[in-house]
Short mmCIF file of C-alpha atoms and ligand atoms in Angstrom, two decimals:
data_model
loop_
_atom_site.label_atom_id
_atom_site.label_comp_id
_atom_site.label_asym_id
_atom_site.label_seq_id
_atom_site.Cartn_x
_atom_site.Cartn_y
_atom_site.Cartn_z
CA MET N 240 0.00 0.00 0.00
CA GLY N 241 1.53 3.33 -1.07
CA SER N 242 2.31 6.05 1.45
CA ILE N 243 0.35 9.27 1.19
CA MET N 244 2.43 12.35 0.39
CA GLU N 245 1.00 14.88 2.84
CA ALA N 246 1.94 18.42 1.84
CA SER N 247 0.88 19.71 5.25
CA LEU N 248 3.90 17.96 6.85
CA PHE N 249 6.27 20.60 5.57
CA THR N 250 4.07 23.66 4.98
CA ARG N 251 4.92 25.02 8.44
CA LYS N 252 8.67 25.07 7.66
CA LEU N 253 8.00 26.78 4.35
CA GLU N 254 5.67 29.32 5.98
CA THR N 255 8.32 30.12 8.59
CA GLU N 256 10.96 30.64 5.89
CA ILE N 257 8.70 32.87 3.78
CA GLY N 258 7.42 34.80 6.83
CA GLY N 259 11.05 35.37 7.96
CA GLY N 260 11.97 36.71 4.51
CA VAL N 261 8.99 39.06 4.58
CA GLN N 262 9.97 40.40 8.01
CA ARG N 263 13.56 41.02 6.85
CA LEU N 264 12.32 43.12 3.93
CA LYS N 265 9.88 44.96 6.19
CA SER N 266 12.75 45.83 8.53
CA GLN N 267 14.42 47.44 5.48
CA GLY N 268 11.27 49.53 4.95
CA HIS N 269 9.70 47.51 2.13
CA THR N 270 6.49 45.48 2.47
CA PRO N 271 6.40 42.78 -0.23
CA SER N 272 3.24 43.14 -2.25
CA LEU N 273 1.11 41.27 -4.75
CA THR N 274 -1.65 42.71 -6.91
CA VAL N 275 -4.16 40.27 -8.35
CA ILE N 276 -6.34 41.39 -11.26
CA VAL N 277 -9.64 39.53 -11.26
CA VAL N 278 -11.82 40.11 -14.31
CA GLY N 279 -15.54 39.32 -14.06
CA ASN N 280 -17.93 38.34 -11.34
CA SER N 281 -17.49 34.60 -10.91
CA PRO N 282 -18.13 33.95 -7.19
CA SER N 283 -15.95 30.79 -7.17
CA THR N 284 -13.00 32.69 -8.72
CA MET N 285 -13.42 35.46 -6.15
CA VAL N 286 -13.50 32.93 -3.29
CA TYR N 287 -10.32 31.31 -4.62
CA PHE N 288 -8.43 34.61 -4.79
CA LYS N 289 -9.79 35.87 -1.46
CA ASN N 290 -8.46 32.69 0.18
CA MET N 291 -5.13 33.20 -1.55
CA ALA N 292 -5.03 36.84 -0.42
CA HIS N 293 -5.86 35.77 3.13
CA LYS N 294 -2.87 33.40 3.19
CA GLY N 295 -0.61 36.13 1.82
CA VAL N 296 -1.70 38.61 4.47
CA GLU N 297 -1.16 35.94 7.14
CA LEU N 298 2.43 35.61 5.90
CA GLY N 299 2.92 39.40 6.15
CA PHE N 300 2.45 40.41 2.48
CA TYR N 301 0.35 43.31 1.28
CA VAL N 302 -2.15 41.78 -1.15
CA GLU N 303 -4.54 43.79 -3.27
CA LEU N 304 -7.39 42.27 -5.27
CA ARG N 305 -8.25 44.56 -8.20
CA LYS N 306 -11.69 43.55 -9.37
CA VAL N 307 -12.39 44.59 -12.96
CA ASP N 308 -15.82 44.45 -14.58
CA ASP N 309 -15.80 42.02 -17.51
CA SER N 310 -17.24 44.71 -19.79
CA VAL N 311 -14.06 46.86 -19.71
CA GLY N 312 -12.06 44.92 -22.34
CA SER N 313 -8.41 44.06 -22.90
CA ALA N 314 -7.21 47.64 -23.50
CA GLU N 315 -8.19 48.80 -20.03
CA VAL N 316 -6.68 45.75 -18.37
CA LEU N 317 -3.46 46.42 -20.31
CA GLN N 318 -3.44 50.03 -19.06
CA LEU N 319 -3.85 48.81 -15.48
CA ILE N 320 -0.95 46.37 -15.95
CA HIS N 321 1.27 49.17 -17.29
CA ARG N 322 0.46 51.32 -14.22
CA LEU N 323 1.27 48.42 -11.89
CA ASN N 324 4.50 47.70 -13.81
CA ASP N 325 5.56 51.32 -13.19
CA SER N 326 4.75 51.32 -9.48
CA ASN N 327 7.66 50.72 -7.10
CA ASP N 328 5.17 49.61 -4.44
CA VAL N 329 4.00 46.61 -6.49
CA ASP N 330 6.35 43.62 -6.49
CA GLY N 331 4.21 40.92 -8.09
CA ILE N 332 1.30 40.99 -10.54
CA LEU N 333 -1.04 38.12 -11.22
CA VAL N 334 -4.01 37.90 -13.57
CA GLY N 335 -6.80 35.52 -12.57
CA LEU N 336 -7.40 32.83 -15.19
CA PRO N 337 -9.37 31.92 -17.14
CA LEU N 338 -10.21 35.34 -18.58
CA PRO N 339 -13.54 35.85 -20.38
CA LYS N 340 -13.09 34.53 -23.93
CA GLU N 341 -13.24 37.94 -25.65
CA TYR N 342 -10.02 38.95 -23.82
CA ASP N 343 -6.62 38.65 -25.48
CA VAL N 344 -5.04 36.42 -22.84
CA GLU N 345 -1.61 36.24 -24.43
CA SER N 346 -1.08 39.97 -24.81
CA ILE N 347 -2.35 40.56 -21.26
CA LEU N 348 -0.06 37.95 -19.67
CA HIS N 349 2.91 39.08 -21.74
CA ALA N 350 2.35 42.73 -20.76
CA ILE N 351 3.30 41.97 -17.15
CA SER N 352 6.87 43.04 -16.52
CA PRO N 353 9.10 39.91 -16.40
CA ASP N 354 10.39 41.27 -13.07
CA LYS N 355 6.86 41.12 -11.58
CA ASP N 356 5.66 38.00 -13.39
CA VAL N 357 5.29 35.76 -10.32
CA ASP N 358 3.24 33.17 -12.26
CA ALA N 359 6.15 32.90 -14.75
CA PHE N 360 4.02 33.23 -17.88
CA HIS N 361 6.21 35.80 -19.63
CA PRO N 362 8.27 34.36 -22.52
CA PHE N 363 11.44 35.70 -20.85
CA ASN N 364 10.76 33.74 -17.66
CA MET N 365 9.71 30.66 -19.63
CA GLY N 366 12.92 30.90 -21.62
CA GLN N 367 14.98 31.24 -18.44
CA LEU N 368 13.31 28.08 -17.12
CA MET N 369 13.96 26.27 -20.39
CA ILE N 370 17.69 27.04 -20.33
CA GLY N 371 17.96 25.92 -16.71
CA LYS N 372 18.37 29.39 -15.19
CA PRO N 373 14.89 30.00 -13.82
CA ARG N 374 14.06 33.19 -12.01
CA PHE N 375 10.40 32.51 -11.29
CA ILE N 376 9.12 28.93 -11.55
CA PRO N 377 5.35 28.34 -11.93
CA ALA N 378 4.11 27.59 -8.43
CA THR N 379 2.44 24.24 -9.16
CA ALA N 380 5.51 22.86 -10.89
CA ARG N 381 7.63 23.93 -7.90
CA SER N 382 5.16 22.23 -5.55
CA ILE N 383 5.43 18.94 -7.44
CA ILE N 384 9.23 18.92 -7.28
CA ALA N 385 9.15 19.94 -3.59
CA LEU N 386 6.85 17.00 -2.79
CA LEU N 387 9.10 14.53 -4.61
CA GLU N 388 12.23 15.91 -2.94
CA ASN N 389 10.73 16.07 0.54
CA TYR N 390 9.65 12.45 0.24
CA GLY N 391 13.14 11.42 -0.88
CA VAL N 392 12.10 10.30 -4.37
CA ARG N 393 15.16 9.85 -6.54
CA ILE N 394 14.58 11.67 -9.83
CA GLN N 395 17.90 11.14 -11.62
CA GLY N 396 17.76 8.34 -14.17
CA LYS N 397 14.09 7.62 -13.57
CA ASN N 398 11.34 7.42 -16.18
CA ALA N 399 9.08 10.39 -15.54
CA VAL N 400 5.81 10.65 -17.44
CA VAL N 401 3.81 13.87 -17.37
CA VAL N 402 0.21 13.60 -18.57
CA GLY N 403 -0.90 17.09 -19.69
CA ARG N 404 1.08 19.75 -21.53
CA SER N 405 -0.33 22.99 -20.12
CA THR N 406 1.92 26.02 -19.93
CA ILE N 407 1.15 26.36 -16.23
CA VAL N 408 1.85 22.75 -15.12
CA GLY N 409 2.78 20.09 -17.68
CA LYS N 410 5.52 21.84 -19.64
CA PRO N 411 7.31 23.50 -16.70
CA VAL N 412 7.28 20.38 -14.52
CA ALA N 413 8.59 18.31 -17.44
CA CYS N 414 11.38 20.86 -17.77
CA LEU N 415 12.26 20.68 -14.06
CA LEU N 416 12.26 16.87 -14.10
CA LEU N 417 14.55 16.90 -17.14
CA GLN N 418 16.92 19.30 -15.38
CA ARG N 419 17.06 16.80 -12.52
CA ASP N 420 18.14 14.11 -15.01
CA ALA N 421 14.92 12.14 -15.35
CA THR N 422 14.04 10.70 -18.75
CA VAL N 423 10.85 12.61 -19.46
CA THR N 424 7.84 11.82 -21.65
CA ILE N 425 5.01 14.32 -22.05
CA CYS N 426 1.61 12.89 -22.99
CA HIS N 427 -1.54 14.71 -24.09
CA SER N 428 -4.98 14.14 -25.57
CA LYS N 429 -3.56 13.04 -28.95
CA THR N 430 -1.17 10.52 -27.42
CA VAL N 431 -1.97 7.09 -28.84
CA ASP N 432 -2.22 4.34 -26.21
CA LEU N 433 -1.52 6.52 -23.18
CA ILE N 434 -1.37 3.44 -20.99
CA ASN N 435 1.79 2.20 -22.73
CA TYR N 436 3.60 5.32 -21.51
CA THR N 437 2.13 5.66 -18.03
CA ARG N 438 2.82 1.99 -17.23
CA GLU N 439 6.55 2.67 -17.71
CA ALA N 440 6.60 5.63 -15.33
CA ASP N 441 8.63 5.52 -12.11
CA ILE N 442 7.32 9.04 -11.52
CA LEU N 443 3.85 9.78 -12.88
CA VAL N 444 2.60 13.38 -12.85
CA VAL N 445 -1.02 13.78 -13.91
CA SER N 446 -2.47 17.18 -14.85
CA MET N 447 -5.36 16.44 -17.21
CA GLY N 448 -8.48 17.91 -15.61
CA ARG N 449 -10.24 14.52 -16.07
CA PRO N 450 -11.69 13.16 -12.82
CA LYS N 451 -10.22 9.77 -11.82
CA ALA N 452 -9.01 9.13 -15.39
CA ILE N 453 -5.85 7.35 -14.23
CA THR N 454 -6.84 4.01 -12.78
CA ALA N 455 -4.63 1.23 -11.37
CA GLU N 456 -4.01 -0.42 -14.76
CA TYR N 457 -2.26 2.79 -15.94
CA VAL N 458 0.26 2.68 -13.11
CA LYS N 459 3.55 0.80 -12.72
CA GLU N 460 4.02 -1.15 -9.49
CA GLY N 461 5.96 1.04 -7.03
CA ALA N 462 5.53 4.33 -8.93
CA ALA N 463 5.42 7.73 -7.23
CA VAL N 464 2.14 9.27 -8.39
CA ILE N 465 1.50 13.02 -8.27
CA ASP N 466 -2.08 14.06 -8.91
CA VAL N 467 -2.44 17.73 -9.88
CA GLY N 468 -6.10 17.58 -10.92
CA ILE N 469 -8.78 19.54 -9.12
CA ASN N 470 -12.26 18.51 -10.26
CA HIS N 471 -15.51 19.49 -8.58
CA ILE N 472 -17.85 16.50 -8.64
CA GLU N 473 -21.14 16.48 -6.74
CA GLY N 474 -19.90 18.97 -4.20
CA LYS N 475 -16.60 17.13 -3.64
CA ILE N 476 -13.10 17.78 -4.97
CA VAL N 477 -11.47 14.82 -6.70
CA GLY N 478 -8.21 14.45 -8.58
CA ASP N 479 -7.33 13.04 -11.99
CA VAL N 480 -6.16 9.81 -10.35
CA ASP N 481 -8.44 7.13 -8.91
CA PHE N 482 -6.79 7.41 -5.48
CA ASP N 483 -8.32 4.31 -3.85
CA GLY N 484 -7.63 2.09 -6.86
CA VAL N 485 -4.09 3.33 -7.50
CA ARG N 486 -2.78 3.59 -3.92
CA PRO N 487 -2.20 -0.18 -3.42
CA LYS N 488 0.05 -0.22 -6.52
CA ALA N 489 1.97 3.03 -5.93
CA SER N 490 4.87 3.51 -3.52
CA LEU N 491 3.83 7.12 -2.92
CA ILE N 492 0.73 9.04 -3.92
CA THR N 493 -0.59 12.56 -3.37
CA PRO N 494 -4.13 13.01 -2.06
CA VAL N 495 -6.65 15.48 -3.53
CA PRO N 496 -7.30 17.67 -1.67
CA GLY N 497 -4.27 17.87 0.62
CA GLY N 498 -1.49 17.34 -1.92
CA VAL N 499 -0.06 19.62 -4.59
CA GLY N 500 -2.72 22.32 -4.17
CA VAL N 501 -1.77 22.92 -0.52
CA LEU N 502 1.72 23.99 -1.55
CA THR N 503 0.87 26.01 -4.65
CA THR N 504 -0.22 29.16 -2.81
CA LEU N 505 2.91 29.10 -0.63
CA MET N 506 5.16 28.69 -3.68
CA LEU N 507 3.40 31.60 -5.33
CA PHE N 508 4.12 33.83 -2.32
CA ASP N 509 7.71 32.63 -2.28
CA ASN N 510 7.88 33.93 -5.87
CA VAL N 511 6.41 37.27 -4.70
CA LEU N 512 9.10 37.44 -2.01
CA LYS N 513 11.77 36.86 -4.65
CA ALA N 514 10.23 39.58 -6.85
CA ALA N 515 10.25 41.94 -3.85
CA ARG N 516 13.95 41.28 -3.20
CA LEU N 517 14.72 42.02 -6.86
CA ASN N 518 12.63 45.20 -6.65
CA VAL N 519 14.48 46.38 -3.52
CA GLU N 520 17.84 45.73 -5.22
CA ARG N 521 16.75 47.90 -8.16
CA LEU N 522 15.44 50.80 -6.06
N1 NAP Q 751 -3.17 21.76 -7.71
C1 NAP Q 751 -2.84 22.87 -8.32
O1 NAP Q 751 -2.14 23.72 -7.78
C2 NAP Q 751 -3.31 23.07 -9.74
C3 NAP Q 751 -2.76 24.08 -10.53
C4 NAP Q 751 -3.16 24.18 -11.87
C5 NAP Q 751 -4.12 23.29 -12.37
N2 NAP Q 751 -4.68 22.36 -11.54
C6 NAP Q 751 -5.66 21.39 -12.04
O2 NAP Q 751 -4.97 20.46 -12.88
C7 NAP Q 751 -5.82 20.02 -13.92
C8 NAP Q 751 -5.17 20.29 -15.25
O3 NAP Q 751 -4.98 21.67 -15.44
P1 NAP Q 751 -3.88 22.26 -16.44
O4 NAP Q 751 -4.09 23.73 -16.47
O5 NAP Q 751 -2.55 21.68 -16.16
O6 NAP Q 751 -4.29 21.60 -17.84
P2 NAP Q 751 -5.36 22.06 -18.94
O7 NAP Q 751 -4.98 23.35 -19.54
O8 NAP Q 751 -6.72 21.88 -18.36
O9 NAP Q 751 -5.11 20.94 -20.05
C9 NAP Q 751 -5.28 19.58 -19.80
C10 NAP Q 751 -4.14 18.79 -20.40
O10 NAP Q 751 -4.46 17.40 -20.28
C11 NAP Q 751 -4.41 16.80 -21.55
N3 NAP Q 751 -5.46 15.78 -21.65
C12 NAP Q 751 -6.80 15.97 -21.55
N4 NAP Q 751 -7.44 14.80 -21.71
C13 NAP Q 751 -6.49 13.86 -21.92
C14 NAP Q 751 -6.52 12.48 -22.17
N5 NAP Q 751 -7.68 11.80 -22.23
N6 NAP Q 751 -5.35 11.81 -22.33
C15 NAP Q 751 -4.17 12.47 -22.24
N7 NAP Q 751 -4.07 13.81 -22.02
C16 NAP Q 751 -5.21 14.49 -21.87
C17 NAP Q 751 -4.67 17.91 -22.58
O11 NAP Q 751 -4.12 17.55 -23.83
P3 NAP Q 751 -4.15 18.58 -25.08
O12 NAP Q 751 -3.05 19.55 -24.85
O13 NAP Q 751 -3.90 17.70 -26.26
O14 NAP Q 751 -5.51 19.22 -25.08
C18 NAP Q 751 -3.95 19.08 -21.90
O15 NAP Q 751 -2.58 19.10 -22.22
C19 NAP Q 751 -7.15 20.75 -13.70
O16 NAP Q 751 -8.00 19.92 -12.96
C20 NAP Q 751 -6.76 21.97 -12.89
O17 NAP Q 751 -7.84 22.43 -12.08
C21 NAP Q 751 -4.28 22.23 -10.26
#
């Protein structure tokens, strides 16, 4: 029976480190700050970002939620981003996704200054990650690597299979695994016979957005299985992995909720702290 990788076991240490970094900057007269632009009126999106803001404030950050009516359009959001880019008081900028479909997502995300791009969506930051010199690493990808490392999973030389090729999870985590000398395969919806790949995985990272799609037959005996999925089914949150079916076969497995997602917010604020340090150096 596989052990459960509980993120909560090391969140306290991470919170202490981040909180300490925040206090050091405050003692130099700078309060690290994040501005989140939330377009539209989706109550669930607002709840998500309010919870995130709450955690940031708890850690000592100044967090501002800038709610924008979805009728304003891309041009106004771009103007807001330019103002935030120019403000010395703003260290990190984040745009809530998904944006309403009439918005030009790419130009909005790419307008954020690479120095304040704490989600690491800017081509400059993606390029830095690709060449192995990351400045900001997307928070979920960082969380996945942190879980593997904290549970002593050897990455070097292992077969790592990532199911999902999103810019926010699949591609960056594949990149980080490759940099740690895993042999990496990225699968997606057009992959033929997915099972032939996943069954070879010593490390299986699943970020598909398909509830319980990965069942025991997809998993190699003894694999470390990281489930990134967050799916809302009948009032419950479930992952992309059939936890109960897969656990007996895996050596390690993340729960949903309680796994990757727990760390993602902390990793994001660690990126904000880094952005704040860079900002202070520039001032
Ligand atoms: N825990 C966290 O911190 C966190 C953070 C971000 C996202 N998430 C969750 O993770 C899940 C995935 O989100 P995401 O943004 O990474 O991905 P996404 O943009 O939703 O895309 C899903 C990916 O899965 C692939 N896929 C879909 N069906 C597949 C199938 N049957 N076989 C193989 N591949 C398939 C897609 O392939 P194509 O590219 O070919 O379409 C795509 O690359 C969601 O549930 C999301 O809520 C969690």
